[in-house]
XYZ file of C-alpha atoms in Angstrom:
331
model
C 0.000 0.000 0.000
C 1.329 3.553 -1.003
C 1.831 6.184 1.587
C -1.181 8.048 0.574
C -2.813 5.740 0.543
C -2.218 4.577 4.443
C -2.621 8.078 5.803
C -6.104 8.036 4.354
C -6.599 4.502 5.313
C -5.620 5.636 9.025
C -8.101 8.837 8.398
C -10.912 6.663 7.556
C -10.253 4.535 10.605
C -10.444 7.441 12.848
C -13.506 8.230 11.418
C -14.885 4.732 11.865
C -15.197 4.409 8.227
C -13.207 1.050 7.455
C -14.014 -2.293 6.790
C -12.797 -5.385 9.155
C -9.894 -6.409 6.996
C -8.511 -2.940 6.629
C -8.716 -2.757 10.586
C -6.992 -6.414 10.525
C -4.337 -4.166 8.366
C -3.531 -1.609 10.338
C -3.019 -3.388 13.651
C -0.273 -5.466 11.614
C 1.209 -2.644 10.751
C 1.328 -0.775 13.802
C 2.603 -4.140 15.431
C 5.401 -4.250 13.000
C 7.411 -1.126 13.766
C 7.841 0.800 16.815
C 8.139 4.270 14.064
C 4.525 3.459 12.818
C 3.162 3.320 16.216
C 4.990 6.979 16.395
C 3.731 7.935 13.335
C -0.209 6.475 13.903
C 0.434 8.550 17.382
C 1.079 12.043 15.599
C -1.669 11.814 12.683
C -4.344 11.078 15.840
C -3.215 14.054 17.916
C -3.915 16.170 14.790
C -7.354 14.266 14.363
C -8.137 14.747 17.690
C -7.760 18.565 17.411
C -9.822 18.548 14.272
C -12.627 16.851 16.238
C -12.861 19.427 19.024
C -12.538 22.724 16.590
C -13.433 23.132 13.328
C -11.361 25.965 12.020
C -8.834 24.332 9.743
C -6.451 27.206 11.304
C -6.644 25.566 14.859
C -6.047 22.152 12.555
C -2.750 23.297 11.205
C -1.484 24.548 14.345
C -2.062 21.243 15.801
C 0.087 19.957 12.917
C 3.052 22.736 13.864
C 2.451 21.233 17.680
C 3.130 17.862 17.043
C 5.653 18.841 14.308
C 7.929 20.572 17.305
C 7.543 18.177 19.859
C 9.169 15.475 17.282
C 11.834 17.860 16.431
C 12.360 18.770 20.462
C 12.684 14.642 20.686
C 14.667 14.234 17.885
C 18.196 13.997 19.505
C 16.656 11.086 21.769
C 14.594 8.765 18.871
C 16.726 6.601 16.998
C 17.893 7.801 13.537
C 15.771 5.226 11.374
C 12.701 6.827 12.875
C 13.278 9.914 11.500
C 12.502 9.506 8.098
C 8.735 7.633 8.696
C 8.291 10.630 11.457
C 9.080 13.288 7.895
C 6.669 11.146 5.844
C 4.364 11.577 8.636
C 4.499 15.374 8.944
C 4.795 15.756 4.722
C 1.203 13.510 4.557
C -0.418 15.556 7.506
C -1.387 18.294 5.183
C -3.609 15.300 3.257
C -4.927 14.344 6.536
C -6.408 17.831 7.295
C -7.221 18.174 3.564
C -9.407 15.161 4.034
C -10.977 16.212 7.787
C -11.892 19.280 6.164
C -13.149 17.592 2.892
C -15.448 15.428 5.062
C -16.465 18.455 6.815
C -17.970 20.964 4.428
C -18.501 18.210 1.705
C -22.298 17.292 1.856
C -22.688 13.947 2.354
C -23.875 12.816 -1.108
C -20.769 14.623 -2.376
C -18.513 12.987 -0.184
C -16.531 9.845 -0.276
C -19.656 8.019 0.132
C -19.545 4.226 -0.177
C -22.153 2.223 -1.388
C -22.526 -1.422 0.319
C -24.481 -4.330 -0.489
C -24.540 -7.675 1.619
C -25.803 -11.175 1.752
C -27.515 -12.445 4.752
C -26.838 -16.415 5.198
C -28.674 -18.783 2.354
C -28.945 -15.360 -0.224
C -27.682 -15.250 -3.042
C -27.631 -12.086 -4.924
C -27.094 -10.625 -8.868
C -26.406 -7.237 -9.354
C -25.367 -5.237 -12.243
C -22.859 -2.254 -11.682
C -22.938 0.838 -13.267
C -20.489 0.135 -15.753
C -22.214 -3.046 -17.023
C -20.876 -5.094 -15.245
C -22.980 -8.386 -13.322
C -21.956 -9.340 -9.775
C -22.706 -12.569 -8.375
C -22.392 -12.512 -4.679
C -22.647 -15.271 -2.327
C -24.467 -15.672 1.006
C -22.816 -14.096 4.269
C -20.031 -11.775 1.434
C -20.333 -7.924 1.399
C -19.425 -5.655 -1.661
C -18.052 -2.053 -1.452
C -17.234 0.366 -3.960
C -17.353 4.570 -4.357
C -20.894 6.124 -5.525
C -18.342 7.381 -8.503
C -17.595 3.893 -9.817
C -17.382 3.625 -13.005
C -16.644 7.591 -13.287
C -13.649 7.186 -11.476
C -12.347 4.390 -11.626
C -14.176 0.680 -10.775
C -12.670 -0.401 -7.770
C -14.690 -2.690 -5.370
C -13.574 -4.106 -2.318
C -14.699 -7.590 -1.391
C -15.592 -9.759 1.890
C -16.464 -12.963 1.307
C -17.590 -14.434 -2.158
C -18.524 -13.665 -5.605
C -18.180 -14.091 -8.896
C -17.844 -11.260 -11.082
C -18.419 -10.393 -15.151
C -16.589 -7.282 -16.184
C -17.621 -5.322 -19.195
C -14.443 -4.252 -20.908
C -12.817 -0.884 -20.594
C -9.120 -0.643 -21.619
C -9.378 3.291 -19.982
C -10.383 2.373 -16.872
C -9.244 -1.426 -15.559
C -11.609 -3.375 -12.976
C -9.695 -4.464 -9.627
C -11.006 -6.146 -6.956
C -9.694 -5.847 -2.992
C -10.242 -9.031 -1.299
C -8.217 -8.871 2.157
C -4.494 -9.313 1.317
C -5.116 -10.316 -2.319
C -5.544 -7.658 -5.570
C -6.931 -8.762 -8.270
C -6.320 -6.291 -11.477
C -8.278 -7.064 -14.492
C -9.922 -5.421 -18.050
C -12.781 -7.567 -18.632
C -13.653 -11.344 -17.628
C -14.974 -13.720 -15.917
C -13.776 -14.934 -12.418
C -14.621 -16.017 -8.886
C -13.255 -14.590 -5.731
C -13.052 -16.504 -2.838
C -12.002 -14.704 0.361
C -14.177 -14.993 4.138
C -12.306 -13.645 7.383
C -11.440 -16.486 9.899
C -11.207 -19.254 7.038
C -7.530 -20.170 6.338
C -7.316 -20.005 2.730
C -8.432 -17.792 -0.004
C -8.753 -17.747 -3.790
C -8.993 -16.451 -7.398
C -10.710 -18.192 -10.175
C -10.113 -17.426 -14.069
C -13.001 -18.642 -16.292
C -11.992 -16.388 -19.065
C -9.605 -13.824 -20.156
C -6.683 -12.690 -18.037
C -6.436 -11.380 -14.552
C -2.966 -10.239 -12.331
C -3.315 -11.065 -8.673
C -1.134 -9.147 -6.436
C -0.451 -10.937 -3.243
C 2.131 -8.881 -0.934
C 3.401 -11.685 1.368
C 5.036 -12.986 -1.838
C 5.846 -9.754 -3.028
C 5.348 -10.613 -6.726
C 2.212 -10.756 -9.224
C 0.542 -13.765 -10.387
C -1.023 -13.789 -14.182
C -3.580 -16.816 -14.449
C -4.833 -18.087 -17.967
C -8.084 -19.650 -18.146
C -8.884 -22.542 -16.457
C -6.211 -21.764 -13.720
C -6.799 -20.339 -10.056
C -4.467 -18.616 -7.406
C -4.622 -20.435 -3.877
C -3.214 -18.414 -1.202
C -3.198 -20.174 2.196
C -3.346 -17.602 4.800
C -1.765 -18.796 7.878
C 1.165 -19.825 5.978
C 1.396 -16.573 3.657
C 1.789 -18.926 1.144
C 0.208 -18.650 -2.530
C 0.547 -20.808 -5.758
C -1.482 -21.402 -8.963
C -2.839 -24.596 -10.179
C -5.715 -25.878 -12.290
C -9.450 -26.223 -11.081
C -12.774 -27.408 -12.407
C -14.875 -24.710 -13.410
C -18.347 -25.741 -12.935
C -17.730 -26.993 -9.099
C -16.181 -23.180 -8.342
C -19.111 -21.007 -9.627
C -21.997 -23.465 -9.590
C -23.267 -22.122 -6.440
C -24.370 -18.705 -8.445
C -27.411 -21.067 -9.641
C -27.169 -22.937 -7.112
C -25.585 -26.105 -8.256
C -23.374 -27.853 -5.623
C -20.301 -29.928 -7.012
C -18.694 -32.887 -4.675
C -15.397 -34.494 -6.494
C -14.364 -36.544 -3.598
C -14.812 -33.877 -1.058
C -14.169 -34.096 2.617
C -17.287 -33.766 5.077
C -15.290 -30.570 6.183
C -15.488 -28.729 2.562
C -19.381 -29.813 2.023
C -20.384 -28.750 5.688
C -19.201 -25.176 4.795
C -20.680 -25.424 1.871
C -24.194 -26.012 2.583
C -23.825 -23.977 5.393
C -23.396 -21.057 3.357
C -26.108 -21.909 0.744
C -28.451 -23.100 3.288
C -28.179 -20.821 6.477
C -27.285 -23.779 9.128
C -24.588 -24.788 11.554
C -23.530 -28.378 11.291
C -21.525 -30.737 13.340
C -19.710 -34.077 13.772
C -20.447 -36.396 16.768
C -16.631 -37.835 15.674
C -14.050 -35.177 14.231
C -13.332 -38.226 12.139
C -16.475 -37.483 9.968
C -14.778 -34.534 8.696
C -12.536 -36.363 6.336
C -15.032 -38.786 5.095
C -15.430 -37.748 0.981
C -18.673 -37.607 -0.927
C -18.647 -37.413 -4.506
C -22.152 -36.012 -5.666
C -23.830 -33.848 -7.858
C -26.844 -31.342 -6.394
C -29.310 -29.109 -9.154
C -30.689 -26.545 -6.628
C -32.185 -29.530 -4.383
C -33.714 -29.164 -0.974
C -31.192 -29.239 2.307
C -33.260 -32.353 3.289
C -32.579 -34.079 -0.011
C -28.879 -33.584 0.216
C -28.496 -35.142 4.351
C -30.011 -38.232 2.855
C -27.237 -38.454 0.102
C -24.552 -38.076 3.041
C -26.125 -40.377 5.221
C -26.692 -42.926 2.634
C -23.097 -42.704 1.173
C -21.484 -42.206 4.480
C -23.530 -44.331 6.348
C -24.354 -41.750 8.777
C -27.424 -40.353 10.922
C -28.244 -37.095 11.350
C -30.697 -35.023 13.929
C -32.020 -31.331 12.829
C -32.573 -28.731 15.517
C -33.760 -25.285 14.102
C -30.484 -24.297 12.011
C -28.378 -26.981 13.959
C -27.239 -30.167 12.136
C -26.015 -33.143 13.883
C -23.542 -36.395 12.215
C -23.675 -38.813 14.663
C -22.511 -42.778 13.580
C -24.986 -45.690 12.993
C -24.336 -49.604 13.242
C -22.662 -49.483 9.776
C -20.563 -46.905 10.898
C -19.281 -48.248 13.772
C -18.093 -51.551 11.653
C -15.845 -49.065 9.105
């Protein structure tokens, strides 16, 4: 992430304006130095002062405060510091520019985001105003300016969805999705990226996307039919080939098992079908299921599982319960 870019990411947070990865951003990155913590210190002294006037004057002479107190510690911070601590004061004129931009801007005017979400079991199509058709998935969140498509088509993803971009060579198509960037002109893919699961992923049906994954600090360019994995815990991130129709079936709601673990499906229909389901015996989890589902009823599926599993299962509201039968217990 550029400079400017951070500064007005750090605005936005003190504004309460950011979105759960970005916050899972910044606390890396004030963990990471003890000169960002310095810096993050400084810009929120100056936002603090904006909050209690709001005469840009009384701004800037924040600024000049917190400018001389880090020159009047200067001869006792330690010499690498002292560059970030200049970046710091150089940016602060963007951070009143954007306190006062928020200020007198009226709200329609102003860098206004528009959201749309999927509660559990939804699954929604939208077209952008570019052209452009989003497919999101249940329990995923979308997130772009009210100028998209004016300036620039940027969109900022949680979760899940699968996106068709009209082509524009003058103004490319990127997508945000946590730690991955996804940089395109106009195709067809599938993102792939929910907080607290430990993996993530892009998936080219057609034409050509450039993922930008930081931890590797390099860009990956997938072809068709291929699909960045990115394991999260590990910081890890490769390509490799994937089946097409078991990726993005779930935007008509067709469910694809190739010899699937318990684990994957679980997740699955959880997401489709609003539930919570769980194993009697963690050793369920592994056991695979090959199967094909056309937009069938929950109910309908269970019996596949239990049948090829030889399992039983107890419903309870949303919650879902493996348990073993007599068959079971012989495996």
């Amino acid at each position: 992430m550029e400079q400017k870019e951070l500064y007005l990411l750090i605005t936005r947070h003190f504004n309460e304006k950011t979105l759960p990865w970005e916050e899972d951003f910044l606390a890396e990155w004030l963990e990471s130095a003890e000169e960002n913590r310095l810096t993050y210190q400084a810009l929120q002294e100056i936002w603090q002062a904006s909050q209690q006037q709001h005469d840009e004057v009384v701004i800037t002479n924040a600024l000049q405060g917190v400018k001389q107190r880090i020159h009047n510690r200067r001869q006792t911070i330690v010499r690498r510091y002292r560059l970030q601590i200049a970046a710091a004061a150089a940016i602060a004129g963007v951070i009143i520019s954007s306190i006062v931009f928020l200020r007198q801007t009226p709200q329609k005017n102003s860098l206004a985001y528009i959201e749309k979400k999927t509660l559990p079991g939804q699954v929604l199509k939208d077209t952008m105003p570019d052209g452009t058709v989003v497919h999101l998935a249940p329990k995923s969140s979308i997130r772009y300016t009210a100028a998209f498509g004016k300036k620039g088509r940027n969109i900022i993803l949680e979760g899940q969805a699968f996106f068709e971009v009209t082509k524009n060579a003058h103004q490319p198509f990127s997508v945000q999705a946590g730690e991955l960037s996804v940089q395109v002109l106009g195709t067809r893919f599938n993102v792939t990226h929910y907080r607290g699961v430990d993996s993530a992923a892009v998936s080219l049906v057609d034409g050509k996307v450039q993922v930008s994954v930081p931890a590797q600090k390099r860009s990956f360019e997938l072809q068709p039919g291929q699909e960045l994995y990115y394991d999260k815990k590990d910081q890890l991130a490769y390509t490799r080939t994937y089946d097409v129709e078991s990726v993005t079936g779930w935007t008509s709601r067709l469910l694809i098992f190739r010899n699937e673990p318990l684990s994957v499906v679980a997740h699955k229909l959880e997401q489709l079908y609003d539930v919570e389901i769980s194993f009697a015996d963690p050793a369920m989890k592994s056991f695979k299921l090959f199967a094909k589902f056309n937009d069938k009823p929950l109910d309908y599926i269970l019996d596949v599982i239990k049948a090829t599993d030889n399992l039983d299962y107890t419903i309870s509201g949303k919650q879902i319960h493996f348990t073993t039968n007599n068959a079971y217990q012989s495996r």
